[in-house]
Coordinates of C-alpha atoms in Angstrom, one line a residue:
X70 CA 21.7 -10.6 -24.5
X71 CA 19.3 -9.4 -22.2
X72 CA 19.9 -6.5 -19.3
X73 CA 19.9 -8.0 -16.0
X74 CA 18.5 -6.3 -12.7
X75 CA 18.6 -7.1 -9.0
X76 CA 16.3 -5.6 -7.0
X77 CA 16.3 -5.2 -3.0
X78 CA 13.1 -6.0 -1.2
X79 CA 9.5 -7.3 -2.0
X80 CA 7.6 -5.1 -0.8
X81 CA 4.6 -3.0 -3.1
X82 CA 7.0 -0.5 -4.9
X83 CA 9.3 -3.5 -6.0
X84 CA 7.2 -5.7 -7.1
X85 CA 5.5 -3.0 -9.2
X86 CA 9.2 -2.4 -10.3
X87 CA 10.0 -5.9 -11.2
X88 CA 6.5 -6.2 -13.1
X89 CA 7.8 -3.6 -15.4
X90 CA 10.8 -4.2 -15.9
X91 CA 10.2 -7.9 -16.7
X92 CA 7.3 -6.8 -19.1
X93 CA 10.2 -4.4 -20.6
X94 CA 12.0 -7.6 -21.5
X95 CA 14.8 -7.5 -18.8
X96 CA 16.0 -10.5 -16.5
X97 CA 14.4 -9.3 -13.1
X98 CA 15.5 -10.9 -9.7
X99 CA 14.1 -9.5 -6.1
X100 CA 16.1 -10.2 -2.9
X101 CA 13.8 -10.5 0.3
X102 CA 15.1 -10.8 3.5
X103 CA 12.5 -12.0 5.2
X104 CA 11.3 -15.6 4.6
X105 CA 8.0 -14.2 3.1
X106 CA 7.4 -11.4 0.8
X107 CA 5.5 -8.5 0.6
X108 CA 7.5 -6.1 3.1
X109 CA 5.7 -4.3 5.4
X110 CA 2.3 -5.5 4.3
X111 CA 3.3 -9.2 5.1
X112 CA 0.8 -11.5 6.8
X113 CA 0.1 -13.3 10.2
X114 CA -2.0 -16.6 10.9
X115 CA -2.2 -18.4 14.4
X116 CA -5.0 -20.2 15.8
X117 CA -7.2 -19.8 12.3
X118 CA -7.2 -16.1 12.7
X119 CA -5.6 -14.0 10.1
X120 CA -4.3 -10.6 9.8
X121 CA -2.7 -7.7 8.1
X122 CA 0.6 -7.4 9.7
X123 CA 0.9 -3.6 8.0
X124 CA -1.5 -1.6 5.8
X125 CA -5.0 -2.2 6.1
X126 CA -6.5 0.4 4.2
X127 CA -7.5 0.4 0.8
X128 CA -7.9 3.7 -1.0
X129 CA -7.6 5.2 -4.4
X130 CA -8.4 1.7 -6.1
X131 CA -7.9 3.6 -9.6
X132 CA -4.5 3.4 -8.8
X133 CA -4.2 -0.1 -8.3
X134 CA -6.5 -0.8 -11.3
X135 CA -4.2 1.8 -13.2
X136 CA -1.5 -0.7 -12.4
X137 CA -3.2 -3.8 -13.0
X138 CA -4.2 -2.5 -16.3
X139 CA -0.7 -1.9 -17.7
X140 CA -0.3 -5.2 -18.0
X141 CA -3.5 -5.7 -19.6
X142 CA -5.0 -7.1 -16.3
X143 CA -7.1 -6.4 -13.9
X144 CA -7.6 -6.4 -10.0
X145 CA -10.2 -8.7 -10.4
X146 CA -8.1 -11.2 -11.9
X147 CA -6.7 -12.0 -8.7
X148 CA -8.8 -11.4 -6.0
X149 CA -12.5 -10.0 -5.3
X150 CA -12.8 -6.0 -4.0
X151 CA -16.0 -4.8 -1.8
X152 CA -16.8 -1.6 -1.0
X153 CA -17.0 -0.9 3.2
X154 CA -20.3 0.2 4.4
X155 CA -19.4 2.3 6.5
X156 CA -15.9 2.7 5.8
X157 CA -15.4 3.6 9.1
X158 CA -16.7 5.3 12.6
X159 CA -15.0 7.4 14.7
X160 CA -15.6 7.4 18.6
X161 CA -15.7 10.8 20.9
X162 CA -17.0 9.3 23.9
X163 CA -18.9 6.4 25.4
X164 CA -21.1 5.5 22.9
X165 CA -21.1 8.6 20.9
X166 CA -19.8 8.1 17.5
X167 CA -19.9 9.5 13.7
X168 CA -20.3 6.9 11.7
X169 CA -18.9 7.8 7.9
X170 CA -21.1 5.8 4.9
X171 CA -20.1 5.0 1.6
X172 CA -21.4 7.7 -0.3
X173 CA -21.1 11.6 -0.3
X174 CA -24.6 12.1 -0.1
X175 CA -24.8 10.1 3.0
X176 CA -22.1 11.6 4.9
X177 CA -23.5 15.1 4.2
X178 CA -26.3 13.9 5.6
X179 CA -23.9 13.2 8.6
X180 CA -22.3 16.5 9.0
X181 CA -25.8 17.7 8.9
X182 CA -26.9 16.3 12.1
X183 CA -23.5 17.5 13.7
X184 CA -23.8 21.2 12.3
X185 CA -26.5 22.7 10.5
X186 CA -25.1 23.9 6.7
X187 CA -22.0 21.7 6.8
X188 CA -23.2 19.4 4.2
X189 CA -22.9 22.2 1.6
X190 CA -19.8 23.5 2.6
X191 CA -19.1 19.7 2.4
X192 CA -19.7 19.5 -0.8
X193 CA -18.0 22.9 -1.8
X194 CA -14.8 21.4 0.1
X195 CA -14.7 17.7 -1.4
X196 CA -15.3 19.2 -5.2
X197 CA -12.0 21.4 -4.7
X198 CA -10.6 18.1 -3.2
X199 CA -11.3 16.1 -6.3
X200 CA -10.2 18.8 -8.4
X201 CA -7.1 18.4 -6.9
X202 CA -7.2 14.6 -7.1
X203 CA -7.5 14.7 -10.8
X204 CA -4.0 16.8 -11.1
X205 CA -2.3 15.2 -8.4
X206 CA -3.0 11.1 -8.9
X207 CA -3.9 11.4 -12.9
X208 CA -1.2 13.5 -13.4
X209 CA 1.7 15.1 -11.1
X210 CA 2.8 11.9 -8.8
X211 CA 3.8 10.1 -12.1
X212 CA 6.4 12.4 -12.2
X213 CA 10.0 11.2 -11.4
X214 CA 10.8 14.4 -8.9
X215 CA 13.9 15.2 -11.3
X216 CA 13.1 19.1 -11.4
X217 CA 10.6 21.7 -9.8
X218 CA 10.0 22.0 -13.5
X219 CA 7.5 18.8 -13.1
X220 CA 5.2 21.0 -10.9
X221 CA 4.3 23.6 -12.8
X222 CA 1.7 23.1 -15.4
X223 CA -1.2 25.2 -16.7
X224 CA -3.7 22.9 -14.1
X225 CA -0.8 23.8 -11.5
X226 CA -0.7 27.9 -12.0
X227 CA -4.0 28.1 -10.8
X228 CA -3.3 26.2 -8.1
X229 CA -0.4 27.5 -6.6
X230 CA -1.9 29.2 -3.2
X231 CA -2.2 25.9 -1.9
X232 CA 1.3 24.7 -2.0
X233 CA 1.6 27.2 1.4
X234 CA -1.5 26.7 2.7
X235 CA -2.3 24.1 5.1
X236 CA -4.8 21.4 5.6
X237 CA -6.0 22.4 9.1
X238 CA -6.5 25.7 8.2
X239 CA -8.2 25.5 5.6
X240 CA -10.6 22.6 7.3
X241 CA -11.2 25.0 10.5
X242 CA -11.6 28.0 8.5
X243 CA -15.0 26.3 7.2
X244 CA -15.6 23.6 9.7
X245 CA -16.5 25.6 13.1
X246 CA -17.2 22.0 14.9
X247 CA -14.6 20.4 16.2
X248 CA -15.4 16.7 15.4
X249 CA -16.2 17.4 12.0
X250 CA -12.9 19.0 11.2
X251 CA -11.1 16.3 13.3
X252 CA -12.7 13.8 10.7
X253 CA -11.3 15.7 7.9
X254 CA -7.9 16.4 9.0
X255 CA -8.0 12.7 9.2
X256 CA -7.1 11.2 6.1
X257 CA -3.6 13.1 5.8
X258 CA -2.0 11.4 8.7
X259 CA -1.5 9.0 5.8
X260 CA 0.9 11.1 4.5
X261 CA 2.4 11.3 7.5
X262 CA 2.5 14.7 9.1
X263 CA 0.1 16.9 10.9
X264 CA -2.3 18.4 9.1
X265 CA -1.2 21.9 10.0
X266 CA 2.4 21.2 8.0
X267 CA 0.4 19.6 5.3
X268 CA -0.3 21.7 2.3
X269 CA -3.8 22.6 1.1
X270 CA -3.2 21.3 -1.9
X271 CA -3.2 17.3 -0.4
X272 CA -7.3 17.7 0.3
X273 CA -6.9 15.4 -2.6
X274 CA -6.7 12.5 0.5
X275 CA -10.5 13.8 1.6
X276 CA -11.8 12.9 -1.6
X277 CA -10.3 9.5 -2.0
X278 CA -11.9 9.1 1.5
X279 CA -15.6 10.7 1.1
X280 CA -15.5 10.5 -3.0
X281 CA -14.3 7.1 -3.6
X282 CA -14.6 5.7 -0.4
X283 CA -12.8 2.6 1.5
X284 CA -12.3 -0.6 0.0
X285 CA -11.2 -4.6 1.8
X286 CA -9.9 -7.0 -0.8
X287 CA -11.3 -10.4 0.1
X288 CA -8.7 -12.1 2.2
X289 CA -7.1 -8.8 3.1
X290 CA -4.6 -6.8 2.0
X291 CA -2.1 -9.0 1.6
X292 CA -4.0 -10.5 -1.7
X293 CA -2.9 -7.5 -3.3
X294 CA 0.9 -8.5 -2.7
X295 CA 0.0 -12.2 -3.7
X296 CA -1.5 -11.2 -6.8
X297 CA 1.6 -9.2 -7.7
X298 CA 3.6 -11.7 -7.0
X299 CA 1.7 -14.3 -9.6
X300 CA 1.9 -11.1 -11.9
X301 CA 5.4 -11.1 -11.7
X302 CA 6.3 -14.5 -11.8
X303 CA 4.0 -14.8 -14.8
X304 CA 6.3 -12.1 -16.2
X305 CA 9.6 -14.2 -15.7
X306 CA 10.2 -12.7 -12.1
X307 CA 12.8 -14.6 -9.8
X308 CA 11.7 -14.2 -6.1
X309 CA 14.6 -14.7 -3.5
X310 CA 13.3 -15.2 -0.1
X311 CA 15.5 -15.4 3.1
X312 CA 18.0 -13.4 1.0
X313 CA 19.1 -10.6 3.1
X314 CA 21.4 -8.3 1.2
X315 CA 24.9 -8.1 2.5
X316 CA 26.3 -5.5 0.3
X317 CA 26.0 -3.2 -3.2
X318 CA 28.3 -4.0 -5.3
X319 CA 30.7 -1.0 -6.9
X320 CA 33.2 -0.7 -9.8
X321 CA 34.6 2.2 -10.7
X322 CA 31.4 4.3 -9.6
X323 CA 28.8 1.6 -11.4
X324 CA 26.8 -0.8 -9.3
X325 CA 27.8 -4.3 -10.8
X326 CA 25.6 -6.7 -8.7
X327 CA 25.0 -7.5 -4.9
X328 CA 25.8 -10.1 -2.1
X329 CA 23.4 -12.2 -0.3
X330 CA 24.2 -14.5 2.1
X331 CA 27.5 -14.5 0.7
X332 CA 27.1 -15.0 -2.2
X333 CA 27.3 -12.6 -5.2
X334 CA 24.8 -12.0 -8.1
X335 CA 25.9 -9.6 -10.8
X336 CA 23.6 -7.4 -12.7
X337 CA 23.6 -4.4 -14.8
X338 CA 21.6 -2.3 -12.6
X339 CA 20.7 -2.8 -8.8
X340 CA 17.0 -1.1 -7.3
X341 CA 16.6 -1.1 -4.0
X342 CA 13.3 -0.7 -1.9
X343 CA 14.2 -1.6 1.1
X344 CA 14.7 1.8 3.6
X345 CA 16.4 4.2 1.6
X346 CA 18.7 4.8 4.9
X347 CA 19.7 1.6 5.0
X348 CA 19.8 0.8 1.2
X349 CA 23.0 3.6 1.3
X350 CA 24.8 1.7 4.0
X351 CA 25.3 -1.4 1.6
X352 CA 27.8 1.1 0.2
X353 CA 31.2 2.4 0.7
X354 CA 31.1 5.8 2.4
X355 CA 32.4 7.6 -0.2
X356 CA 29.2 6.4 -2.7
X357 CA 26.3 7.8 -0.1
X358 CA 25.1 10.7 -0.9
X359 CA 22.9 11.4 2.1
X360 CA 24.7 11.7 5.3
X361 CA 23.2 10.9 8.9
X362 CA 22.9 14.8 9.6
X363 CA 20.8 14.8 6.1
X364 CA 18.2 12.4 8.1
X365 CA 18.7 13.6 11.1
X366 CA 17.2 17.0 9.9
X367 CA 13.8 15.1 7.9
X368 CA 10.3 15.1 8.9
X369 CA 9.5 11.1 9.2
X370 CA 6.1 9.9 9.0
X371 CA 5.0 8.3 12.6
X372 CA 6.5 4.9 13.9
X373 CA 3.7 2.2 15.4
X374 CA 3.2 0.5 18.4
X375 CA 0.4 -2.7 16.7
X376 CA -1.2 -5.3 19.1
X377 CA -2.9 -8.3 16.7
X378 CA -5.5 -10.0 19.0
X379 CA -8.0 -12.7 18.9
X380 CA -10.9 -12.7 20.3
X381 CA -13.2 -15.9 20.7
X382 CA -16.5 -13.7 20.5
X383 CA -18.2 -11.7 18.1
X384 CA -17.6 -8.1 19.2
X385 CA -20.2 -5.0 19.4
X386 CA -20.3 -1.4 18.5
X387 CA -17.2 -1.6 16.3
X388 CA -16.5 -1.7 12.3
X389 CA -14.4 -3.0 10.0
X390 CA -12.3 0.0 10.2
X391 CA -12.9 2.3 13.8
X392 CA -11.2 5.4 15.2
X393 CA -10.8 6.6 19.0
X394 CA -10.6 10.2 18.8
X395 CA -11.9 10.6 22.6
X396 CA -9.0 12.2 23.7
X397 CA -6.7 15.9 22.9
X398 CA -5.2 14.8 19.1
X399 CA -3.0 17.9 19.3
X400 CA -1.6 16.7 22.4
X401 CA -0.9 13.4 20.8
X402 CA 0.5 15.0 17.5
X403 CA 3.1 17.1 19.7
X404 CA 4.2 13.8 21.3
X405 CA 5.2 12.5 17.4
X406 CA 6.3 15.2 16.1
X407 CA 7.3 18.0 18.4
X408 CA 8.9 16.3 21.3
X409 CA 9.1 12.7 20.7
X410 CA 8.1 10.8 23.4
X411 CA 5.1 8.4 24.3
X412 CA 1.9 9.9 24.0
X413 CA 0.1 10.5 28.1
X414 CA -3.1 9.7 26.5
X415 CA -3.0 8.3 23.1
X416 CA -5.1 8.0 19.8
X417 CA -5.8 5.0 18.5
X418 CA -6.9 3.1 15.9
X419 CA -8.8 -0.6 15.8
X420 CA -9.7 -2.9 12.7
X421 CA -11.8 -6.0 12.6
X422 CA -11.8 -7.6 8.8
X423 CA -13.2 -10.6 10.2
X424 CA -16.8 -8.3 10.2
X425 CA -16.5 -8.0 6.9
X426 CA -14.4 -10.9 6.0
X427 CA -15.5 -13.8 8.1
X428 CA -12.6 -16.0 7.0
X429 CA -10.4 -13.9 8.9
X430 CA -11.3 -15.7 12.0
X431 CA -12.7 -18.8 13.3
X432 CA -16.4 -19.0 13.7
X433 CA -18.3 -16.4 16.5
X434 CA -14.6 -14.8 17.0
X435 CA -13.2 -11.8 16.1
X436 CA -9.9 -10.9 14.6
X437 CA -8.4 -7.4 16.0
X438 CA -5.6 -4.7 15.1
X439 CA -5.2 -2.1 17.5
X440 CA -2.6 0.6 16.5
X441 CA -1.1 3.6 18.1
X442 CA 0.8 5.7 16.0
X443 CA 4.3 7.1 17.6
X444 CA 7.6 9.0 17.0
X445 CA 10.1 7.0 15.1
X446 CA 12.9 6.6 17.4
X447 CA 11.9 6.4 21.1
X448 CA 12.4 3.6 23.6
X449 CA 10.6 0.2 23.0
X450 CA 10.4 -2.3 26.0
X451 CA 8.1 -5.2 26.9
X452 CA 7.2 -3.5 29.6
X453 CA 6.0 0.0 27.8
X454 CA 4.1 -2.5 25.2
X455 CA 2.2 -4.0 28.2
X456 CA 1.3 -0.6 29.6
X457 CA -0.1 1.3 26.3
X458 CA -2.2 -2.2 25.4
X459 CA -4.1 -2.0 28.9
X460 CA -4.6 1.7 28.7
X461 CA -6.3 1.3 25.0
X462 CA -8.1 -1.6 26.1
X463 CA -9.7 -0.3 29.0
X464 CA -10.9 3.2 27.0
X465 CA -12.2 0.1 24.3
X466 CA -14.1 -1.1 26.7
X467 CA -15.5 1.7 28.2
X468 CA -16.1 3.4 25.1
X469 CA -17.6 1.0 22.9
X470 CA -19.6 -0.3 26.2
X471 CA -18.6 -4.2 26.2
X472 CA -16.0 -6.4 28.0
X473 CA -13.4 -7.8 26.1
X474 CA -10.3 -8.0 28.5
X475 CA -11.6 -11.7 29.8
X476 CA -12.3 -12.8 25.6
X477 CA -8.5 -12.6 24.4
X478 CA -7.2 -15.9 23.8
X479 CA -3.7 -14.5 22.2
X480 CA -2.5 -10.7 21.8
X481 CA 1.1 -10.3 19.2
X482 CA 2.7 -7.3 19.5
X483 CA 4.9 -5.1 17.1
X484 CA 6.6 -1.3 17.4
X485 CA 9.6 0.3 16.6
X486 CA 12.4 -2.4 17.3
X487 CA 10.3 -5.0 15.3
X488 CA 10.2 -2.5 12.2
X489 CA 14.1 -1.9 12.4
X490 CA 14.5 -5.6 12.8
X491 CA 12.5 -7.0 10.3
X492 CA 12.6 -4.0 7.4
X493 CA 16.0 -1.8 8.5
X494 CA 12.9 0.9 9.0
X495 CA 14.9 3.9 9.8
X496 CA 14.4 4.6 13.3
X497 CA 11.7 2.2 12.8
X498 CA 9.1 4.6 10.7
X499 CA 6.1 2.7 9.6
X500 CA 5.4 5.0 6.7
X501 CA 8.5 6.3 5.2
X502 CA 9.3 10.3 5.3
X503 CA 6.6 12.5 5.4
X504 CA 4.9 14.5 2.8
X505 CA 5.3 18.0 4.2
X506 CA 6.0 21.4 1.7
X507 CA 10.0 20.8 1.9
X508 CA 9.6 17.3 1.3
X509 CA 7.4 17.2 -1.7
X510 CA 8.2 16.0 -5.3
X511 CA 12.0 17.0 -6.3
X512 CA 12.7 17.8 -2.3
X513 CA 12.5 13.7 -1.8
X514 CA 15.3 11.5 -1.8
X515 CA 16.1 10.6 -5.7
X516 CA 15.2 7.6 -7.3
X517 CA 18.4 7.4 -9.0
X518 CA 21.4 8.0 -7.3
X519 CA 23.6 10.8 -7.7
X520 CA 26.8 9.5 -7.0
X521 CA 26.5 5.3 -8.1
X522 CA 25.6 4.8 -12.0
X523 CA 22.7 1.9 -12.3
X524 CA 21.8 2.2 -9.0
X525 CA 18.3 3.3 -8.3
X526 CA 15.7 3.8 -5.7
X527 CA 11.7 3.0 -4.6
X528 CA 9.6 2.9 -2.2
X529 CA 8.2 5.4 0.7
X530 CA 11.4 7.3 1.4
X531 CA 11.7 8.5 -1.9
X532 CA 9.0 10.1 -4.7
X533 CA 5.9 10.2 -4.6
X534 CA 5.4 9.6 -0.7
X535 CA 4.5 7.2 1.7
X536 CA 1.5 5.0 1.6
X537 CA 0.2 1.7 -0.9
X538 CA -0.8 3.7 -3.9
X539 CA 2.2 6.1 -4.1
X540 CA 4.8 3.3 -3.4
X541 CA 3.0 1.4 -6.7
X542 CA 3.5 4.4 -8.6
X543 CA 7.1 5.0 -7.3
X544 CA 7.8 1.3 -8.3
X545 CA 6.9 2.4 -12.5
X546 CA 8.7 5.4 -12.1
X547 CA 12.0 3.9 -11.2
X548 CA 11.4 1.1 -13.7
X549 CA 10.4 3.9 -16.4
X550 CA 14.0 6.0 -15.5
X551 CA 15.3 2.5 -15.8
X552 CA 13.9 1.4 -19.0
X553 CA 15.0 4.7 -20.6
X554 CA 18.3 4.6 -19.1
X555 CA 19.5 1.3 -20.5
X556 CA 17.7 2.0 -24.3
X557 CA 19.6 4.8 -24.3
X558 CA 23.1 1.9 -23.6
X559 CA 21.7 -0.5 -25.9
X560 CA 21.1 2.8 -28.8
X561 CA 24.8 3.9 -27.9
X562 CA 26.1 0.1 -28.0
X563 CA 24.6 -0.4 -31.2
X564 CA 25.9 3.4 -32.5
X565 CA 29.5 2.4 -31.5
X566 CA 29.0 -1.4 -33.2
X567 CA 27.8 -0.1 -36.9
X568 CA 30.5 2.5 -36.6

């Protein structure tokens, strides 16, 4: 007879889980809520535009081709990966920009003209950052976070220092001009906290942005979650959708199944990666074992405030992927982090797929994602929506020197009360909890709970960290504790049965 396994959510981390558990031989089942899958990284069409409702970046594709390949596949068995030239620009003012090409070489090149002998500290900083790289993402973040034990290796002794340094510093210890080191602080807000609580040893992030560079999957991200999907379901996967989970079921401290609309499916183990915060509130009390003040207390990555627009022209002066660093990002970071509130003047971020990707968008229009990153938590209204989309469209306009305001023919809108209603986001985070020094590895939520047997976790709340990559590589890790924790039933059963 075969194990059976329900797991919570559709999202990237469980439908990594339920490829490998399915592949392990196990009868796999995920529950979505919503009426389509993929979590936060679902999808929106109106009007023949299309986009990316949540991540739109694509990063360390060794990771996803790691994943693919454990199943003897590959990413190009589902859908068709270019690399961005440029991956990206960042604006400082009207018409003054750094544009950042797909190769090291060129973005030396890059620093060059911005400060004389920056391309070779450049290069002295981004071969420390893959050094890193190589221990972190081939080796340490496929660790479960069971024990500090995991961290220390011989690769790891020498690199110890760097677990209390701290990104900025080290990046304005080298970098004496400001935009430079504001582009290479950058890629850590991924992990979700400001580069000064970041340790030094998460430069990895810089070389999977200059060293590998930035990737669009043909149709946008959300091919990535339908090709996971057709993984799965070639696996024997069951997908639920419009299945919102009611309740984990407990008996005599063992999860024994779940409730969806009302109905109950039993199971020998239940995985949930759906919000970790919520995911414990499906439970009695007395089976939680984080309380509110355990939450209350954690670093969360930022919320986001998105606006999905489209445009019926071709824009100018933008990229596929374009930042809007004109104004104080310390100022804006203190507004996440420090005293939560809406930022005065606020970063911003814009992408248009349909430059690279013109099936994103109907002929000679464009298809636009504006985003403003925010504290989880603070008030959402109509009204404050309508205020922050005309103060970044106005600094669009005036910085990328164009008109646009007259050229919308439909703007959607989503922020913190959308992310608590449609994903039970905590506070409504977009990225999970972030990766800070007390929040690293074994300091992250488990992903199998302490106080419920056969109940496990995944996703961005718990280990590795928030982000695609990590959450497919916290997807095979709870699958792997799983796996080993039901061979070691079956070895037991079968002990008991010759005895």
């Amino acid at each position: 007879m075969k194990y059976s396994i329900s797991i919570i959510g559709s999202g990237f981390s469980s439908l990594a889980a339920s490829c490998y558990l399915a592949k392990a031989g196990y009868n796999v089942s995920v529950f979505e809520k919503n009426n389509t899958i993929g979590g936060r990284a679902r999808q929106l069409k109106r009007e023949g535009f299309t986009f990316d409702i949540g991540p739109t970046w694509y990063w360390m594709p060794d990771v996803f081709e790691r994943f693919f390949n454990d199943f003897d596949k590959s990413s190009s068995d589902y859908y068709n990966l270019e690399k961005l030239n440029p991956a990206y620009s960042v604006y400082f003012g009207k018409n003054d920009f750094i544009t950042i090409e797909d190769t090291l070489d060129k973005i030396c090149i890059a620093f060059e003209k911005e400060e004389k002998g920056s391309s070779k500290k450049l290069k002295k900083f981004i071969n420390q950052a893959q050094n890193n790289y190589n221990i972190a993402i081939k080796d340490l973040v496929y660790n479960p976070g069971v024990s500090p034990l995991e961290l220390i290796t011989l690769k790891t002794a020498t690199k110890i220092n760097q677990f209390f340094g701290n990104i900025k510093r080290d990046v304005r210890k080298e970098f004496k001009n400001k935009r430079l080191a504001q582009i290479l602080e950058f890629p850590v807000l991924f992990l979700g906290a400001k580069p000064s609580n970041t340790p030094s040893f998460y430069s990895f992030m810089n070389y999977a942005d200059f060293g590998l560079g930035t990737f669009h999957p043909k149709g946008g991200m959300y091919q990535v979650i339908l090709a996971m999907r057709n993984l799965a379901e070639e696996l024997g996967v069951s997908i639920n959708t419009n299945a919102p989970i009611e309740q984990i079921l407990v008996n005599d401290g063992t999860a024994t199944g779940v409730i969806s609309n009302g109905k109950t499916y039993y199971s020998d183990i239940v995985l949930s990666g759906a919000d970790y915060h919520h995911s414990e509130t499906l439970l009695n009390k007395k089976y939680r074992q984080y309380s509110n003040t355990y939450w209350e207390k954690k670093t969360f990555a930022p919320s986001s405030l998105l606006f999905y627009i489209g445009f019926d022209k071709k824009l100018k002066n933008v990229n596929h992927h374009t930042l809007f660093f004109d104004v104080d990002f310390d100022e804006h970071a203190k507004a996440i982090y420090d005293n939560p509130k809406w930022p005065k003047n606020p970063l911003f971020y814009a992408s248009f797929p349909s430059t690279t990707d013109s099936n994103l968008a109907p002929q000679d229009k464009e298809a636009g994602i504006f985003l403003i990153p925010l504290a989880p938590g603070i008030k959402d209204t109509t009204e404050i929506r309508e205020r922050y989309f005309n103060i970044i469209i106005e600094r669009f306009e005036k910085l990328t020197s164009q008109s646009v305001s007259s050229n919308i023919l439909f703007k959607e809108s989503f922020c913190i009360n959308d992310f608590i209603k449609d994903y039970n986001s905590y506070k409504g985070n977009a990225y999970g909890m972030a990766n800070t020094l007390m929040q690293t590895a074994f300091l992250r939520p488990k992903l199998r709970s302490k106080k419920v047997k056969n109940l496990f976790f995944t996703g961005q709340l718990t280990v590795p960290g928030p982000g695609v990559p990590p959450s497919l590589v916290s997807g095979k890790l709870a699958a792997e504790l799983i796996t080993k924790q039901l061979a070691n039933q079956k070895t037991k059963v079968t002990v008991n049965t010759s005895n």
